[in-house]
PDB file of C-alpha atoms in Angstrom:
ATOM      1  CA  MET A 195       8.929   1.785   4.712  1.00  0.00           C
ATOM      2  CA  GLU A 196       8.354   0.461   1.179  1.00  0.00           C
ATOM      3  CA  TRP A 197       4.635   1.066   0.797  1.00  0.00           C
ATOM      4  CA  LYS A 198       4.020  -0.764  -2.486  1.00  0.00           C
ATOM      5  CA  ARG A 199       6.403  -3.717  -1.968  1.00  0.00           C
ATOM      6  CA  LYS A 200       5.058  -4.244   1.545  1.00  0.00           C
ATOM      7  CA  GLY A 201       1.516  -4.503   0.161  1.00  0.00           C
ATOM      8  CA  GLY A 202       0.157  -1.226   1.498  1.00  0.00           C
ATOM      9  CA  PRO A 203      -2.281  -0.595  -1.368  1.00  0.00           C
ATOM     10  CA  GLU A 204      -3.610  -4.161  -1.099  1.00  0.00           C
ATOM     11  CA  LEU A 205      -4.093  -3.843   2.663  1.00  0.00           C
ATOM     12  CA  VAL A 206      -6.039  -0.609   2.238  1.00  0.00           C
ATOM     13  CA  GLU A 207      -8.240  -2.209  -0.423  1.00  0.00           C
ATOM     14  CA  ALA A 208      -8.805  -5.305   1.768  1.00  0.00           C
ATOM     15  CA  PHE A 209      -9.742  -2.982   4.653  1.00  0.00           C
ATOM     16  CA  ARG A 210     -12.232  -1.187   2.384  1.00  0.00           C
ATOM     17  CA  ARG A 211     -13.826  -4.554   1.557  1.00  0.00           C
ATOM     18  CA  LEU A 212     -14.499  -5.513   5.165  1.00  0.00           C
ATOM     19  CA  PRO A 213     -18.204  -6.166   5.637  1.00  0.00           C
ATOM     20  CA  GLU A 214     -20.505  -3.748   7.427  1.00  0.00           C
ATOM     21  CA  ARG A 215     -20.315  -5.818  10.642  1.00  0.00           C
ATOM     22  CA  HIS A 216     -16.687  -4.671  11.021  1.00  0.00           C
ATOM     23  CA  GLN A 217     -17.323  -0.939  10.838  1.00  0.00           C
ATOM     24  CA  ASP A 218     -15.706  -0.607  14.273  1.00  0.00           C
ATOM     25  CA  ALA A 219     -12.340  -1.858  12.915  1.00  0.00           C
ATOM     26  CA  ARG A 220      -9.577   0.707  12.483  1.00  0.00           C
ATOM     27  CA  LEU A 221      -6.529   0.615  10.227  1.00  0.00           C
ATOM     28  CA  ILE A 222      -3.400   2.236  11.631  1.00  0.00           C
ATOM     29  CA  ILE A 223      -0.457   2.695   9.260  1.00  0.00           C
ATOM     30  CA  LEU A 224       3.028   3.143  10.716  1.00  0.00           C
ATOM     31  CA  GLY A 225       6.353   3.788   9.039  1.00  0.00           C
ATOM     32  CA  VAL A 226       5.083   5.633   5.983  1.00  0.00           C
ATOM     33  CA  ALA A 227       2.595   8.383   5.274  1.00  0.00           C
ATOM     34  CA  PRO A 228       0.820   7.476   2.032  1.00  0.00           C
ATOM     35  CA  ASP A 229      -1.936   9.657   0.648  1.00  0.00           C
ATOM     36  CA  VAL A 230      -4.770   7.366   1.715  1.00  0.00           C
ATOM     37  CA  ARG A 231      -8.253   8.637   2.366  1.00  0.00           C
ATOM     38  CA  VAL A 232     -10.231   5.824   3.918  1.00  0.00           C
ATOM     39  CA  PRO A 233     -12.712   6.092   6.793  1.00  0.00           C
ATOM     40  CA  ARG A 234     -11.356   4.748  10.099  1.00  0.00           C
ATOM     41  CA  CYS A 235      -7.769   4.806   8.798  1.00  0.00           C
ATOM     42  CA  GLU A 236      -5.112   6.637  10.794  1.00  0.00           C
ATOM     43  CA  ILE A 237      -1.810   7.477   9.114  1.00  0.00           C
ATOM     44  CA  VAL A 238       0.843   7.781  11.817  1.00  0.00           C
ATOM     45  CA  GLY A 239       3.910   7.834   9.559  1.00  0.00           C
ATOM     46  CA  PRO A 240       7.455   7.251  10.799  1.00  0.00           C
ATOM     47  CA  VAL A 241       7.699   6.350  14.480  1.00  0.00           C
ATOM     48  CA  PRO A 242      10.823   6.114  16.667  1.00  0.00           C
ATOM     49  CA  ALA A 243      11.698   2.467  17.361  1.00  0.00           C
ATOM     50  CA  ASP A 244      11.084   2.855  21.105  1.00  0.00           C
ATOM     51  CA  ARG A 245       7.449   3.864  20.427  1.00  0.00           C
ATOM     52  CA  VAL A 246       6.562   0.919  18.182  1.00  0.00           C
ATOM     53  CA  PRO A 247       5.747  -1.392  21.142  1.00  0.00           C
ATOM     54  CA  ASP A 248       3.016   1.084  22.166  1.00  0.00           C
ATOM     55  CA  TYR A 249       1.264   0.416  18.867  1.00  0.00           C
ATOM     56  CA  TYR A 250       1.627  -3.353  19.201  1.00  0.00           C
ATOM     57  CA  ARG A 251       0.046  -3.126  22.666  1.00  0.00           C
ATOM     58  CA  GLN A 252      -3.060  -1.431  21.286  1.00  0.00           C
ATOM     59  CA  ALA A 253      -3.350  -3.688  18.220  1.00  0.00           C
ATOM     60  CA  ALA A 254      -5.648  -6.692  17.921  1.00  0.00           C
ATOM     61  CA  ILE A 255      -4.237  -7.751  14.530  1.00  0.00           C
ATOM     62  CA  PHE A 256      -1.023  -7.096  12.645  1.00  0.00           C
ATOM     63  CA  CYS A 257      -1.128  -7.439   8.861  1.00  0.00           C
ATOM     64  CA  MET A 258       1.435  -6.589   6.204  1.00  0.00           C
ATOM     65  CA  PRO A 259       0.675  -8.229   2.848  1.00  0.00           C
ATOM     66  CA  THR A 260       4.234  -7.911   1.585  1.00  0.00           C
ATOM     67  CA  HIS A 261       5.083  -9.307  -1.837  1.00  0.00           C
ATOM     68  CA  ILE A 262       8.745 -10.088  -1.122  1.00  0.00           C
ATOM     69  CA  GLU A 263       9.921 -10.894   2.386  1.00  0.00           C
ATOM     70  CA  PRO A 264      12.553 -13.555   3.022  1.00  0.00           C
ATOM     71  CA  PHE A 265      12.045 -13.729   6.794  1.00  0.00           C
ATOM     72  CA  GLY A 266       9.530 -11.170   8.056  1.00  0.00           C
ATOM     73  CA  ILE A 267      11.021 -10.017  11.370  1.00  0.00           C
ATOM     74  CA  VAL A 268       8.091  -7.616  11.794  1.00  0.00           C
ATOM     75  CA  PHE A 269       5.726 -10.582  12.121  1.00  0.00           C
ATOM     76  CA  VAL A 270       7.968 -12.064  14.828  1.00  0.00           C
ATOM     77  CA  GLU A 271       7.940  -8.685  16.611  1.00  0.00           C
ATOM     78  CA  ALA A 272       4.137  -8.585  16.539  1.00  0.00           C
ATOM     79  CA  MET A 273       3.931 -12.186  17.736  1.00  0.00           C
ATOM     80  CA  LEU A 274       6.344 -11.438  20.606  1.00  0.00           C
ATOM     81  CA  HIS A 275       3.807  -8.806  21.683  1.00  0.00           C
ATOM     82  CA  GLY A 276       0.989 -11.376  21.595  1.00  0.00           C
ATOM     83  CA  VAL A 277      -0.678  -9.791  18.577  1.00  0.00           C
ATOM     84  CA  ALA A 278      -2.494 -12.108  16.165  1.00  0.00           C
ATOM     85  CA  VAL A 279      -0.860 -11.846  12.755  1.00  0.00           C
ATOM     86  CA  ALA A 280      -2.256 -12.133   9.256  1.00  0.00           C
ATOM     87  CA  ALA A 281       0.724 -12.839   7.007  1.00  0.00           C
ATOM     88  CA  PRO A 282       1.378 -13.708   3.390  1.00  0.00           C
ATOM     89  CA  ARG A 283       1.918 -17.345   2.516  1.00  0.00           C
ATOM     90  CA  LEU A 284       5.538 -16.878   1.388  1.00  0.00           C
ATOM     91  CA  GLY A 285       9.125 -16.921   2.607  1.00  0.00           C
ATOM     92  CA  ALA A 286       9.967 -17.979   6.142  1.00  0.00           C
ATOM     93  CA  MET A 287       6.585 -16.867   7.477  1.00  0.00           C
ATOM     94  CA  GLN A 288       5.320 -20.305   6.474  1.00  0.00           C
ATOM     95  CA  ASP A 289       7.996 -21.860   8.736  1.00  0.00           C
ATOM     96  CA  TYR A 290       7.037 -20.092  11.956  1.00  0.00           C
ATOM     97  CA  ILE A 291       3.333 -19.360  11.366  1.00  0.00           C
ATOM     98  CA  GLU A 292       0.946 -22.298  11.301  1.00  0.00           C
ATOM     99  CA  ASP A 293      -2.267 -21.256   9.543  1.00  0.00           C
ATOM    100  CA  ARG A 294      -5.118 -20.578  11.982  1.00  0.00           C
ATOM    101  CA  VAL A 295      -2.955 -21.861  14.838  1.00  0.00           C
ATOM    102  CA  SER A 296      -0.217 -19.260  15.410  1.00  0.00           C
ATOM    103  CA  GLY A 297      -1.385 -16.801  12.742  1.00  0.00           C
ATOM    104  CA  VAL A 298      -3.492 -16.630   9.602  1.00  0.00           C
ATOM    105  CA  LEU A 299      -1.842 -17.029   6.203  1.00  0.00           C
ATOM    106  CA  PHE A 300      -3.156 -15.588   2.937  1.00  0.00           C
ATOM    107  CA  ASP A 301      -2.241 -15.227  -0.724  1.00  0.00           C
ATOM    108  CA  PRO A 302      -0.549 -11.796  -0.922  1.00  0.00           C
ATOM    109  CA  ASP A 303      -1.690 -11.323  -4.523  1.00  0.00           C
ATOM    110  CA  SER A 304      -5.368 -11.674  -3.610  1.00  0.00           C
ATOM    111  CA  VAL A 305      -7.068  -8.718  -1.954  1.00  0.00           C
ATOM    112  CA  ASP A 306     -10.066 -10.963  -1.326  1.00  0.00           C
ATOM    113  CA  ASP A 307      -7.851 -13.483   0.497  1.00  0.00           C
ATOM    114  CA  ILE A 308      -6.316 -10.708   2.619  1.00  0.00           C
ATOM    115  CA  ALA A 309      -9.811  -9.427   3.496  1.00  0.00           C
ATOM    116  CA  SER A 310     -10.885 -12.984   4.303  1.00  0.00           C
ATOM    117  CA  ALA A 311      -7.951 -13.429   6.707  1.00  0.00           C
ATOM    118  CA  LEU A 312      -8.811 -10.148   8.430  1.00  0.00           C
ATOM    119  CA  CYS A 313     -12.480 -11.136   8.634  1.00  0.00           C
ATOM    120  CA  TYR A 314     -11.592 -14.486  10.180  1.00  0.00           C
ATOM    121  CA  LEU A 315      -9.629 -12.740  12.941  1.00  0.00           C
ATOM    122  CA  LEU A 316     -12.277 -10.047  13.440  1.00  0.00           C
ATOM    123  CA  ASP A 317     -15.165 -12.540  13.424  1.00  0.00           C
ATOM    124  CA  ASN A 318     -13.500 -14.816  15.981  1.00  0.00           C
ATOM    125  CA  PRO A 319     -12.205 -12.749  18.900  1.00  0.00           C
ATOM    126  CA  ARG A 320     -11.593 -15.802  21.074  1.00  0.00           C
ATOM    127  CA  ASN A 321      -9.642 -17.576  18.307  1.00  0.00           C
ATOM    128  CA  ARG A 322      -7.802 -14.315  17.625  1.00  0.00           C
ATOM    129  CA  GLN A 323      -6.709 -14.126  21.250  1.00  0.00           C
ATOM    130  CA  GLU A 324      -5.657 -17.791  21.252  1.00  0.00           C
ATOM    131  CA  ILE A 325      -3.745 -17.272  17.996  1.00  0.00           C
ATOM    132  CA  GLY A 326      -1.933 -14.360  19.637  1.00  0.00           C
ATOM    133  CA  VAL A 327      -0.954 -16.554  22.599  1.00  0.00           C
ATOM    134  CA  ARG A 328       0.126 -19.474  20.394  1.00  0.00           C
ATOM    135  CA  GLY A 329       2.010 -17.086  18.122  1.00  0.00           C
ATOM    136  CA  PHE A 330       3.898 -15.715  21.111  1.00  0.00           C
ATOM    137  CA  ARG A 331       4.779 -19.252  22.211  1.00  0.00           C
ATOM    138  CA  ALA A 332       5.890 -20.172  18.691  1.00  0.00           C
ATOM    139  CA  VAL A 333       8.495 -17.406  18.507  1.00  0.00           C
ATOM    140  CA  HIS A 334       9.426 -16.679  22.129  1.00  0.00           C
ATOM    141  CA  GLY A 335      12.741 -18.259  22.963  1.00  0.00           C
ATOM    142  CA  ASN A 336      13.328 -19.113  19.310  1.00  0.00           C
ATOM    143  CA  TYR A 337      13.576 -15.737  17.586  1.00  0.00           C
ATOM    144  CA  ASP A 338      14.549 -13.289  20.323  1.00  0.00           C
ATOM    145  CA  TRP A 339      18.106 -11.975  20.714  1.00  0.00           C
ATOM    146  CA  ASP A 340      18.995 -14.452  23.466  1.00  0.00           C
ATOM    147  CA  ALA A 341      18.071 -17.350  21.190  1.00  0.00           C
ATOM    148  CA  VAL A 342      20.000 -15.865  18.279  1.00  0.00           C
ATOM    149  CA  GLY A 343      23.008 -15.371  20.556  1.00  0.00           C
ATOM    150  CA  ARG A 344      22.864 -19.004  21.705  1.00  0.00           C
ATOM    151  CA  LEU A 345      22.693 -20.236  18.117  1.00  0.00           C
ATOM    152  CA  LEU A 346      25.597 -18.031  17.036  1.00  0.00           C
ATOM    153  CA  ARG A 347      27.685 -19.132  19.992  1.00  0.00           C
ATOM    154  CA  ALA A 348      27.000 -22.796  19.245  1.00  0.00           C
ATOM    155  CA  GLU A 349      28.177 -22.281  15.663  1.00  0.00           C
ATOM    156  CA  ILE A 350      31.214 -20.117  16.433  1.00  0.00           C
ATOM    157  CA  GLU A 351      32.693 -21.808  19.513  1.00  0.00           C
ATOM    158  CA  PRO A 352      33.737 -25.033  17.733  1.00  0.00           C
ATOM    159  CA  CYS A 353      35.675 -22.931  15.215  1.00  0.00           C
ATOM    160  CA  LEU A 354      37.728 -21.091  17.838  1.00  0.00           C
ATOM    161  CA  PRO A 355      41.249 -22.273  18.614  1.00  0.00           C
ATOM    162  CA  ARG A 356      41.571 -24.226  21.858  1.00  0.00           C
ATOM    163  CA  GLU A 357      44.256 -23.182  24.323  1.00  0.00           C
TER     164      GLU A 357
END
């Protein structure tokens, strides 16, 4: 929802810099409707939460070059859908994304680095698919609501009075 803080302008510029061999790539922007005029870019704008999974299902890559993101739940969501992620090398993303294993990490302040991460995923469809699978495995059972519930229960139960 926060176009500039989430790195929207940098993503658009990185997309513009993709080499000619990736002219079939499309950029789909959800959540906001910035005034962006770039070939092969679709601005969807705000989407009801129950429709977001439809976009994950049609995506090959999820990228949000955010500048400030303590955890990055949106990357976990994409990974739970088996989508290969390109994520900034900051915050907790570095804890649950192993570079070129369960995602691709980049310097969020470098448009060239963002474009390079996208190119790596576009140039290597087999690796991209494997990254999506490994990303799913990295977060499934660890960051879904059942896992969070188990962790909360384990922390809270010892504090409850015994009868």
